[in-house]
Amino acid sequence: RFIMSEVLSLEITSNATEFPYEKKFPSTMTLLDVKKKLELVVGALAETMKVELRSAEGSFVASLTDDAKTLAALGVKDGMHLYVVDSTGANEDLKDASMIEKYEMNDKEYDMRENSVRAWKKKMLEEQGEKKEGGEDKKEDAEAKAAEGIKVADRCEIRVAGQMARRGRVAFVGTTSFNKDGIWVGVQYDEPVGKNDGSVQGVRYFECMDKYGGFVRPTSVAVGDFPELAIDDDMDEI
């Protein structure tokens, strides 16, 4: 007899990152299979993972230790939180931002770019003269510095305070007509978590499906080896 399996939407965090990920699993999946699905997410092998079940509000519920049991049998419910720790501590290296390889461009090539950070800074200095010291100037400098390490086609993770981390590909870096204040990064997300299709107010900056595009400030963008976190293949068999 065919049995419907409940799909559980769970928030995943680990000792390697404070940014949560939302993953979906069938309630009939075993804890061991879940761990294998999380290897790329938390940067640890399934056999070295220790999993702690927490409520949707973040309070401790139980330590999950029986790999053979299903999520349903372990009492995992939709909306709960899994906190994963690598018992070897090896994934702590993921916290080191210096591990992320940065793209470098020579000065001559960079000067030829019309919508680059350097071109924007030059224009701002010409229009405003000497920059005034203040909080707004420091913010602009931080955005410009962050943008210099971002290029089109980079894999990235978007980290905005109070929001779930989102992953995708950089599709645009430069100034925009919808907001001329500083540099913006256009992102094509892996999932429909954006606000547009790469165009804003009738101006197209890149191509993507609707709700897969978005624009964020450079300081919210981390580039590096961020693989796509797609909905698990197991879902096709439910």
PDB file of C-alpha atoms in Angstrom:
ATOM      1  CA  ARG A   1       0.000   0.000   0.000  1.00  0.00           C
ATOM      2  CA  PHE A   2       1.261   3.478  -0.914  1.00  0.00           C
ATOM      3  CA  ILE A   3       1.992   5.652   2.132  1.00  0.00           C
ATOM      4  CA  MET A   4       2.335   9.429   1.896  1.00  0.00           C
ATOM      5  CA  SER A   5       5.448  10.746   3.579  1.00  0.00           C
ATOM      6  CA  GLU A   6       5.319  14.112   5.320  1.00  0.00           C
ATOM      7  CA  VAL A   7       7.854  16.637   4.083  1.00  0.00           C
ATOM      8  CA  LEU A   8       9.711  18.360   6.935  1.00  0.00           C
ATOM      9  CA  SER A   9      11.173  21.832   6.523  1.00  0.00           C
ATOM     10  CA  LEU A  10      14.082  22.101   8.969  1.00  0.00           C
ATOM     11  CA  GLU A  11      16.515  24.878   9.870  1.00  0.00           C
ATOM     12  CA  ILE A  12      20.142  23.720   9.876  1.00  0.00           C
ATOM     13  CA  THR A  13      23.027  25.386  11.740  1.00  0.00           C
ATOM     14  CA  SER A  14      26.426  24.073  12.792  1.00  0.00           C
ATOM     15  CA  ASN A  15      29.506  24.864  14.845  1.00  0.00           C
ATOM     16  CA  ALA A  16      31.160  26.121  11.635  1.00  0.00           C
ATOM     17  CA  THR A  17      28.707  28.917  10.820  1.00  0.00           C
ATOM     18  CA  GLU A  18      26.098  31.086  12.507  1.00  0.00           C
ATOM     19  CA  PHE A  19      24.103  31.402   9.293  1.00  0.00           C
ATOM     20  CA  PRO A  20      21.093  29.033   9.101  1.00  0.00           C
ATOM     21  CA  TYR A  21      20.053  26.977   6.082  1.00  0.00           C
ATOM     22  CA  GLU A  22      16.564  25.701   5.392  1.00  0.00           C
ATOM     23  CA  LYS A  23      16.441  22.116   4.076  1.00  0.00           C
ATOM     24  CA  LYS A  24      13.515  19.803   3.299  1.00  0.00           C
ATOM     25  CA  PHE A  25      13.527  16.085   4.070  1.00  0.00           C
ATOM     26  CA  PRO A  26      10.870  13.344   3.990  1.00  0.00           C
ATOM     27  CA  SER A  27       9.914  12.226   7.504  1.00  0.00           C
ATOM     28  CA  THR A  28      10.738   8.618   6.492  1.00  0.00           C
ATOM     29  CA  MET A  29      14.425   9.417   5.870  1.00  0.00           C
ATOM     30  CA  THR A  30      16.845   7.896   8.380  1.00  0.00           C
ATOM     31  CA  LEU A  31      19.127  10.063  10.484  1.00  0.00           C
ATOM     32  CA  LEU A  32      22.177   8.564   8.714  1.00  0.00           C
ATOM     33  CA  ASP A  33      20.833   9.572   5.296  1.00  0.00           C
ATOM     34  CA  VAL A  34      20.107  13.074   6.593  1.00  0.00           C
ATOM     35  CA  LYS A  35      23.705  13.357   7.830  1.00  0.00           C
ATOM     36  CA  LYS A  36      25.007  12.352   4.396  1.00  0.00           C
ATOM     37  CA  LYS A  37      22.863  15.058   2.809  1.00  0.00           C
ATOM     38  CA  LEU A  38      24.331  17.604   5.224  1.00  0.00           C
ATOM     39  CA  GLU A  39      28.022  16.825   4.567  1.00  0.00           C
ATOM     40  CA  LEU A  40      28.436  19.683   2.072  1.00  0.00           C
ATOM     41  CA  VAL A  41      26.347  22.030   4.214  1.00  0.00           C
ATOM     42  CA  VAL A  42      28.319  21.721   7.460  1.00  0.00           C
ATOM     43  CA  GLY A  43      31.702  20.629   6.078  1.00  0.00           C
ATOM     44  CA  ALA A  44      31.893  17.383   8.051  1.00  0.00           C
ATOM     45  CA  LEU A  45      31.605  13.648   7.362  1.00  0.00           C
ATOM     46  CA  ALA A  46      28.411  11.881   8.420  1.00  0.00           C
ATOM     47  CA  GLU A  47      30.261   9.574  10.802  1.00  0.00           C
ATOM     48  CA  THR A  48      31.769  12.499  12.756  1.00  0.00           C
ATOM     49  CA  MET A  49      28.524  14.477  13.108  1.00  0.00           C
ATOM     50  CA  LYS A  50      26.707  14.941  16.392  1.00  0.00           C
ATOM     51  CA  VAL A  51      23.143  16.192  15.882  1.00  0.00           C
ATOM     52  CA  GLU A  52      21.093  18.114  18.409  1.00  0.00           C
ATOM     53  CA  LEU A  53      17.347  18.591  17.941  1.00  0.00           C
ATOM     54  CA  ARG A  54      15.943  21.954  18.975  1.00  0.00           C
ATOM     55  CA  SER A  55      12.468  23.439  18.882  1.00  0.00           C
ATOM     56  CA  ALA A  56      11.442  26.139  16.407  1.00  0.00           C
ATOM     57  CA  GLU A  57      12.171  28.654  19.197  1.00  0.00           C
ATOM     58  CA  GLY A  58      15.709  27.292  19.654  1.00  0.00           C
ATOM     59  CA  SER A  59      15.340  25.382  22.932  1.00  0.00           C
ATOM     60  CA  PHE A  60      17.021  21.974  23.364  1.00  0.00           C
ATOM     61  CA  VAL A  61      14.797  18.937  22.744  1.00  0.00           C
ATOM     62  CA  ALA A  62      17.073  15.902  22.402  1.00  0.00           C
ATOM     63  CA  SER A  63      20.371  14.527  21.120  1.00  0.00           C
ATOM     64  CA  LEU A  64      19.783  12.395  18.023  1.00  0.00           C
ATOM     65  CA  THR A  65      22.050   9.334  18.200  1.00  0.00           C
ATOM     66  CA  ASP A  66      20.241   6.427  16.495  1.00  0.00           C
ATOM     67  CA  ASP A  67      21.287   6.624  12.832  1.00  0.00           C
ATOM     68  CA  ALA A  68      18.928   3.815  11.830  1.00  0.00           C
ATOM     69  CA  LYS A  69      15.754   5.582  12.972  1.00  0.00           C
ATOM     70  CA  THR A  70      13.673   7.824  10.730  1.00  0.00           C
ATOM     71  CA  LEU A  71      13.117  11.494  11.446  1.00  0.00           C
ATOM     72  CA  ALA A  72       9.498  10.724  12.364  1.00  0.00           C
ATOM     73  CA  ALA A  73      10.564   8.028  14.822  1.00  0.00           C
ATOM     74  CA  LEU A  74      13.035  10.446  16.405  1.00  0.00           C
ATOM     75  CA  GLY A  75      10.274  12.991  17.032  1.00  0.00           C
ATOM     76  CA  VAL A  76      11.441  15.519  14.454  1.00  0.00           C
ATOM     77  CA  LYS A  77       8.602  17.789  13.338  1.00  0.00           C
ATOM     78  CA  ASP A  78       8.171  20.419  10.657  1.00  0.00           C
ATOM     79  CA  GLY A  79       9.795  23.743  11.546  1.00  0.00           C
ATOM     80  CA  MET A  80      12.256  22.324  14.061  1.00  0.00           C
ATOM     81  CA  HIS A  81      15.998  23.092  14.151  1.00  0.00           C
ATOM     82  CA  LEU A  82      18.966  20.716  13.743  1.00  0.00           C
ATOM     83  CA  TYR A  83      22.256  21.889  15.243  1.00  0.00           C
ATOM     84  CA  VAL A  84      25.211  19.867  13.898  1.00  0.00           C
ATOM     85  CA  VAL A  85      28.679  19.633  15.460  1.00  0.00           C
ATOM     86  CA  ASP A  86      31.722  17.987  13.868  1.00  0.00           C
ATOM     87  CA  SER A  87      33.226  15.932  16.679  1.00  0.00           C
ATOM     88  CA  THR A  88      36.698  16.277  15.113  1.00  0.00           C
ATOM     89  CA  GLY A  89      36.495  20.081  14.980  1.00  0.00           C
ATOM     90  CA  ALA A  90      37.924  20.041  11.447  1.00  0.00           C
ATOM     91  CA  ASN A  91      35.129  22.163   9.988  1.00  0.00           C
ATOM     92  CA  GLU A  92      36.107  25.060  12.260  1.00  0.00           C
ATOM     93  CA  ASP A  93      38.441  26.101   9.412  1.00  0.00           C
ATOM     94  CA  LEU A  94      35.342  27.213   7.469  1.00  0.00           C
ATOM     95  CA  LYS A  95      35.100  30.191   9.810  1.00  0.00           C
ATOM     96  CA  ASP A  96      38.401  31.543   8.483  1.00  0.00           C
ATOM     97  CA  ALA A  97      37.593  34.054   5.728  1.00  0.00           C
ATOM     98  CA  SER A  98      41.180  33.864   4.512  1.00  0.00           C
ATOM     99  CA  MET A  99      40.403  30.371   3.198  1.00  0.00           C
ATOM    100  CA  ILE A 100      38.178  31.893   0.476  1.00  0.00           C
ATOM    101  CA  GLU A 101      40.073  32.483  -2.739  1.00  0.00           C
ATOM    102  CA  LYS A 102      39.736  36.047  -4.027  1.00  0.00           C
ATOM    103  CA  TYR A 103      39.857  37.149  -7.661  1.00  0.00           C
ATOM    104  CA  GLU A 104      42.628  39.620  -8.534  1.00  0.00           C
ATOM    105  CA  MET A 105      42.722  41.879 -11.624  1.00  0.00           C
ATOM    106  CA  ASN A 106      45.672  43.972 -12.792  1.00  0.00           C
ATOM    107  CA  ASP A 107      45.353  47.770 -12.588  1.00  0.00           C
ATOM    108  CA  LYS A 108      45.395  48.374 -16.345  1.00  0.00           C
ATOM    109  CA  GLU A 109      42.543  45.951 -16.999  1.00  0.00           C
ATOM    110  CA  TYR A 110      40.581  47.271 -14.027  1.00  0.00           C
ATOM    111  CA  ASP A 111      40.942  50.914 -15.144  1.00  0.00           C
ATOM    112  CA  MET A 112      39.277  50.035 -18.475  1.00  0.00           C
ATOM    113  CA  ARG A 113      36.033  49.034 -16.768  1.00  0.00           C
ATOM    114  CA  GLU A 114      33.472  51.842 -16.944  1.00  0.00           C
ATOM    115  CA  ASN A 115      31.168  50.565 -14.203  1.00  0.00           C
ATOM    116  CA  SER A 116      33.878  49.458 -11.795  1.00  0.00           C
ATOM    117  CA  VAL A 117      34.220  50.425  -8.160  1.00  0.00           C
ATOM    118  CA  ARG A 118      37.304  52.501  -8.990  1.00  0.00           C
ATOM    119  CA  ALA A 119      35.446  54.421 -11.726  1.00  0.00           C
ATOM    120  CA  TRP A 120      32.574  55.106  -9.353  1.00  0.00           C
ATOM    121  CA  LYS A 121      34.932  56.350  -6.626  1.00  0.00           C
ATOM    122  CA  LYS A 122      36.691  58.640  -9.106  1.00  0.00           C
ATOM    123  CA  LYS A 123      33.361  60.086 -10.241  1.00  0.00           C
ATOM    124  CA  MET A 124      32.225  60.657  -6.665  1.00  0.00           C
ATOM    125  CA  LEU A 125      35.459  62.480  -5.818  1.00  0.00           C
ATOM    126  CA  GLU A 126      35.140  64.694  -8.903  1.00  0.00           C
ATOM    127  CA  GLU A 127      31.547  65.620  -8.030  1.00  0.00           C
ATOM    128  CA  GLN A 128      32.026  66.116  -4.310  1.00  0.00           C
ATOM    129  CA  GLY A 129      35.664  67.255  -4.055  1.00  0.00           C
ATOM    130  CA  GLU A 130      37.390  66.048  -0.933  1.00  0.00           C
ATOM    131  CA  LYS A 131      35.254  63.593   0.958  1.00  0.00           C
ATOM    132  CA  LYS A 132      33.967  64.643   4.347  1.00  0.00           C
ATOM    133  CA  GLU A 133      34.769  62.456   7.289  1.00  0.00           C
ATOM    134  CA  GLY A 134      31.708  60.819   8.768  1.00  0.00           C
ATOM    135  CA  GLY A 135      29.706  57.638   9.163  1.00  0.00           C
ATOM    136  CA  GLU A 136      28.227  57.774   5.653  1.00  0.00           C
ATOM    137  CA  ASP A 137      31.665  58.077   4.028  1.00  0.00           C
ATOM    138  CA  LYS A 138      32.984  55.137   6.048  1.00  0.00           C
ATOM    139  CA  LYS A 139      30.023  53.055   4.921  1.00  0.00           C
ATOM    140  CA  GLU A 140      30.656  53.936   1.260  1.00  0.00           C
ATOM    141  CA  ASP A 141      34.336  53.055   1.627  1.00  0.00           C
ATOM    142  CA  ALA A 142      33.449  49.687   3.165  1.00  0.00           C
ATOM    143  CA  GLU A 143      31.029  48.902   0.308  1.00  0.00           C
ATOM    144  CA  ALA A 144      33.597  49.915  -2.328  1.00  0.00           C
ATOM    145  CA  LYS A 145      36.321  47.791  -0.704  1.00  0.00           C
ATOM    146  CA  ALA A 146      34.011  44.769  -0.479  1.00  0.00           C
ATOM    147  CA  ALA A 147      32.974  45.129  -4.131  1.00  0.00           C
ATOM    148  CA  GLU A 148      36.571  44.934  -5.349  1.00  0.00           C
ATOM    149  CA  GLY A 149      36.669  41.213  -4.444  1.00  0.00           C
ATOM    150  CA  ILE A 150      33.450  40.346  -6.301  1.00  0.00           C
ATOM    151  CA  LYS A 151      33.128  39.531 -10.018  1.00  0.00           C
ATOM    152  CA  VAL A 152      30.400  38.281 -12.349  1.00  0.00           C
ATOM    153  CA  ALA A 153      29.991  34.453 -12.325  1.00  0.00           C
ATOM    154  CA  ASP A 154      31.333  34.086  -8.758  1.00  0.00           C
ATOM    155  CA  ARG A 155      29.436  31.608  -6.599  1.00  0.00           C
ATOM    156  CA  CYS A 156      28.249  33.485  -3.522  1.00  0.00           C
ATOM    157  CA  GLU A 157      26.277  33.421  -0.305  1.00  0.00           C
ATOM    158  CA  ILE A 158      24.111  36.395   0.678  1.00  0.00           C
ATOM    159  CA  ARG A 159      24.159  37.181   4.391  1.00  0.00           C
ATOM    160  CA  VAL A 160      21.702  39.822   5.567  1.00  0.00           C
ATOM    161  CA  ALA A 161      21.010  40.302   9.281  1.00  0.00           C
ATOM    162  CA  GLY A 162      17.717  38.762  10.350  1.00  0.00           C
ATOM    163  CA  GLN A 163      17.333  36.682   7.164  1.00  0.00           C
ATOM    164  CA  MET A 164      18.177  33.128   6.105  1.00  0.00           C
ATOM    165  CA  ALA A 165      21.421  32.809   4.153  1.00  0.00           C
ATOM    166  CA  ARG A 166      20.802  32.462   0.400  1.00  0.00           C
ATOM    167  CA  ARG A 167      23.113  31.097  -2.281  1.00  0.00           C
ATOM    168  CA  GLY A 168      23.484  31.877  -5.962  1.00  0.00           C
ATOM    169  CA  ARG A 169      25.741  33.350  -8.642  1.00  0.00           C
ATOM    170  CA  VAL A 170      26.914  36.939  -9.077  1.00  0.00           C
ATOM    171  CA  ALA A 171      25.330  38.304 -12.277  1.00  0.00           C
ATOM    172  CA  PHE A 172      26.089  42.043 -12.007  1.00  0.00           C
ATOM    173  CA  VAL A 173      28.441  44.390 -10.128  1.00  0.00           C
ATOM    174  CA  GLY A 174      28.241  48.160 -10.564  1.00  0.00           C
ATOM    175  CA  THR A 175      26.102  51.264 -10.293  1.00  0.00           C
ATOM    176  CA  THR A 176      22.367  51.249 -11.077  1.00  0.00           C
ATOM    177  CA  SER A 177      19.735  53.696 -12.226  1.00  0.00           C
ATOM    178  CA  PHE A 178      17.210  52.650  -9.547  1.00  0.00           C
ATOM    179  CA  ASN A 179      19.581  53.851  -6.815  1.00  0.00           C
ATOM    180  CA  LYS A 180      22.638  55.878  -7.815  1.00  0.00           C
ATOM    181  CA  ASP A 181      24.068  55.806  -4.298  1.00  0.00           C
ATOM    182  CA  GLY A 182      27.019  53.439  -4.523  1.00  0.00           C
ATOM    183  CA  ILE A 183      27.718  49.964  -5.856  1.00  0.00           C
ATOM    184  CA  TRP A 184      25.157  47.142  -6.049  1.00  0.00           C
ATOM    185  CA  VAL A 185      25.608  43.419  -6.634  1.00  0.00           C
ATOM    186  CA  GLY A 186      23.017  41.620  -8.754  1.00  0.00           C
ATOM    187  CA  VAL A 187      22.530  37.968  -7.773  1.00  0.00           C
ATOM    188  CA  GLN A 188      20.838  35.090  -9.588  1.00  0.00           C
ATOM    189  CA  TYR A 189      19.640  32.886  -6.714  1.00  0.00           C
ATOM    190  CA  ASP A 190      19.531  29.085  -6.818  1.00  0.00           C
ATOM    191  CA  GLU A 191      15.927  29.160  -5.594  1.00  0.00           C
ATOM    192  CA  PRO A 192      12.997  31.610  -6.055  1.00  0.00           C
ATOM    193  CA  VAL A 193      13.887  33.751  -3.034  1.00  0.00           C
ATOM    194  CA  GLY A 194      14.525  36.995  -4.938  1.00  0.00           C
ATOM    195  CA  LYS A 195      12.396  39.983  -5.903  1.00  0.00           C
ATOM    196  CA  ASN A 196      12.828  40.321  -9.666  1.00  0.00           C
ATOM    197  CA  ASP A 197      14.069  38.790 -12.943  1.00  0.00           C
ATOM    198  CA  GLY A 198      17.269  40.823 -13.182  1.00  0.00           C
ATOM    199  CA  SER A 199      15.501  44.042 -14.175  1.00  0.00           C
ATOM    200  CA  VAL A 200      14.312  46.959 -12.023  1.00  0.00           C
ATOM    201  CA  GLN A 201      12.049  49.810 -13.111  1.00  0.00           C
ATOM    202  CA  GLY A 202      12.305  48.814 -16.754  1.00  0.00           C
ATOM    203  CA  VAL A 203      16.109  48.578 -16.845  1.00  0.00           C
ATOM    204  CA  ARG A 204      17.634  45.103 -17.316  1.00  0.00           C
ATOM    205  CA  TYR A 205      20.945  44.348 -15.601  1.00  0.00           C
ATOM    206  CA  PHE A 206      21.034  40.558 -16.140  1.00  0.00           C
ATOM    207  CA  GLU A 207      18.784  37.686 -17.241  1.00  0.00           C
ATOM    208  CA  CYS A 208      17.072  35.191 -14.929  1.00  0.00           C
ATOM    209  CA  MET A 209      13.635  33.792 -14.130  1.00  0.00           C
ATOM    210  CA  ASP A 210      11.218  35.904 -12.102  1.00  0.00           C
ATOM    211  CA  LYS A 211      11.830  35.781  -8.325  1.00  0.00           C
ATOM    212  CA  TYR A 212      15.335  34.373  -8.895  1.00  0.00           C
ATOM    213  CA  GLY A 213      16.993  37.818  -9.093  1.00  0.00           C
ATOM    214  CA  GLY A 214      17.916  40.372  -6.467  1.00  0.00           C
ATOM    215  CA  PHE A 215      20.265  43.272  -5.675  1.00  0.00           C
ATOM    216  CA  VAL A 216      22.242  43.628  -2.455  1.00  0.00           C
ATOM    217  CA  ARG A 217      25.094  45.725  -1.119  1.00  0.00           C
ATOM    218  CA  PRO A 218      28.624  44.284  -1.523  1.00  0.00           C
ATOM    219  CA  THR A 219      29.145  43.905   2.238  1.00  0.00           C
ATOM    220  CA  SER A 220      26.273  41.376   2.270  1.00  0.00           C
ATOM    221  CA  VAL A 221      28.022  39.153  -0.310  1.00  0.00           C
ATOM    222  CA  ALA A 222      30.530  36.393   0.470  1.00  0.00           C
ATOM    223  CA  VAL A 223      32.129  34.805  -2.608  1.00  0.00           C
ATOM    224  CA  GLY A 224      33.792  31.397  -2.650  1.00  0.00           C
ATOM    225  CA  ASP A 225      33.048  27.696  -2.999  1.00  0.00           C
ATOM    226  CA  PHE A 226      29.343  27.727  -2.136  1.00  0.00           C
ATOM    227  CA  PRO A 227      27.660  24.721  -3.837  1.00  0.00           C
ATOM    228  CA  GLU A 228      23.973  24.849  -4.668  1.00  0.00           C
ATOM    229  CA  LEU A 229      21.728  23.641  -1.846  1.00  0.00           C
ATOM    230  CA  ALA A 230      18.936  22.137  -3.919  1.00  0.00           C
ATOM    231  CA  ILE A 231      15.897  20.285  -2.594  1.00  0.00           C
ATOM    232  CA  ASP A 232      16.956  16.675  -2.128  1.00  0.00           C
ATOM    233  CA  ASP A 233      16.429  14.187  -4.953  1.00  0.00           C
ATOM    234  CA  ASP A 234      14.592  11.910  -2.557  1.00  0.00           C
ATOM    235  CA  MET A 235      11.643  14.272  -2.740  1.00  0.00           C
ATOM    236  CA  ASP A 236      10.862  13.055  -6.265  1.00  0.00           C
ATOM    237  CA  GLU A 237      10.017   9.630  -4.877  1.00  0.00           C
ATOM    238  CA  ILE A 238       7.483  10.726  -2.256  1.00  0.00           C
TER     239      ILE A 238
END
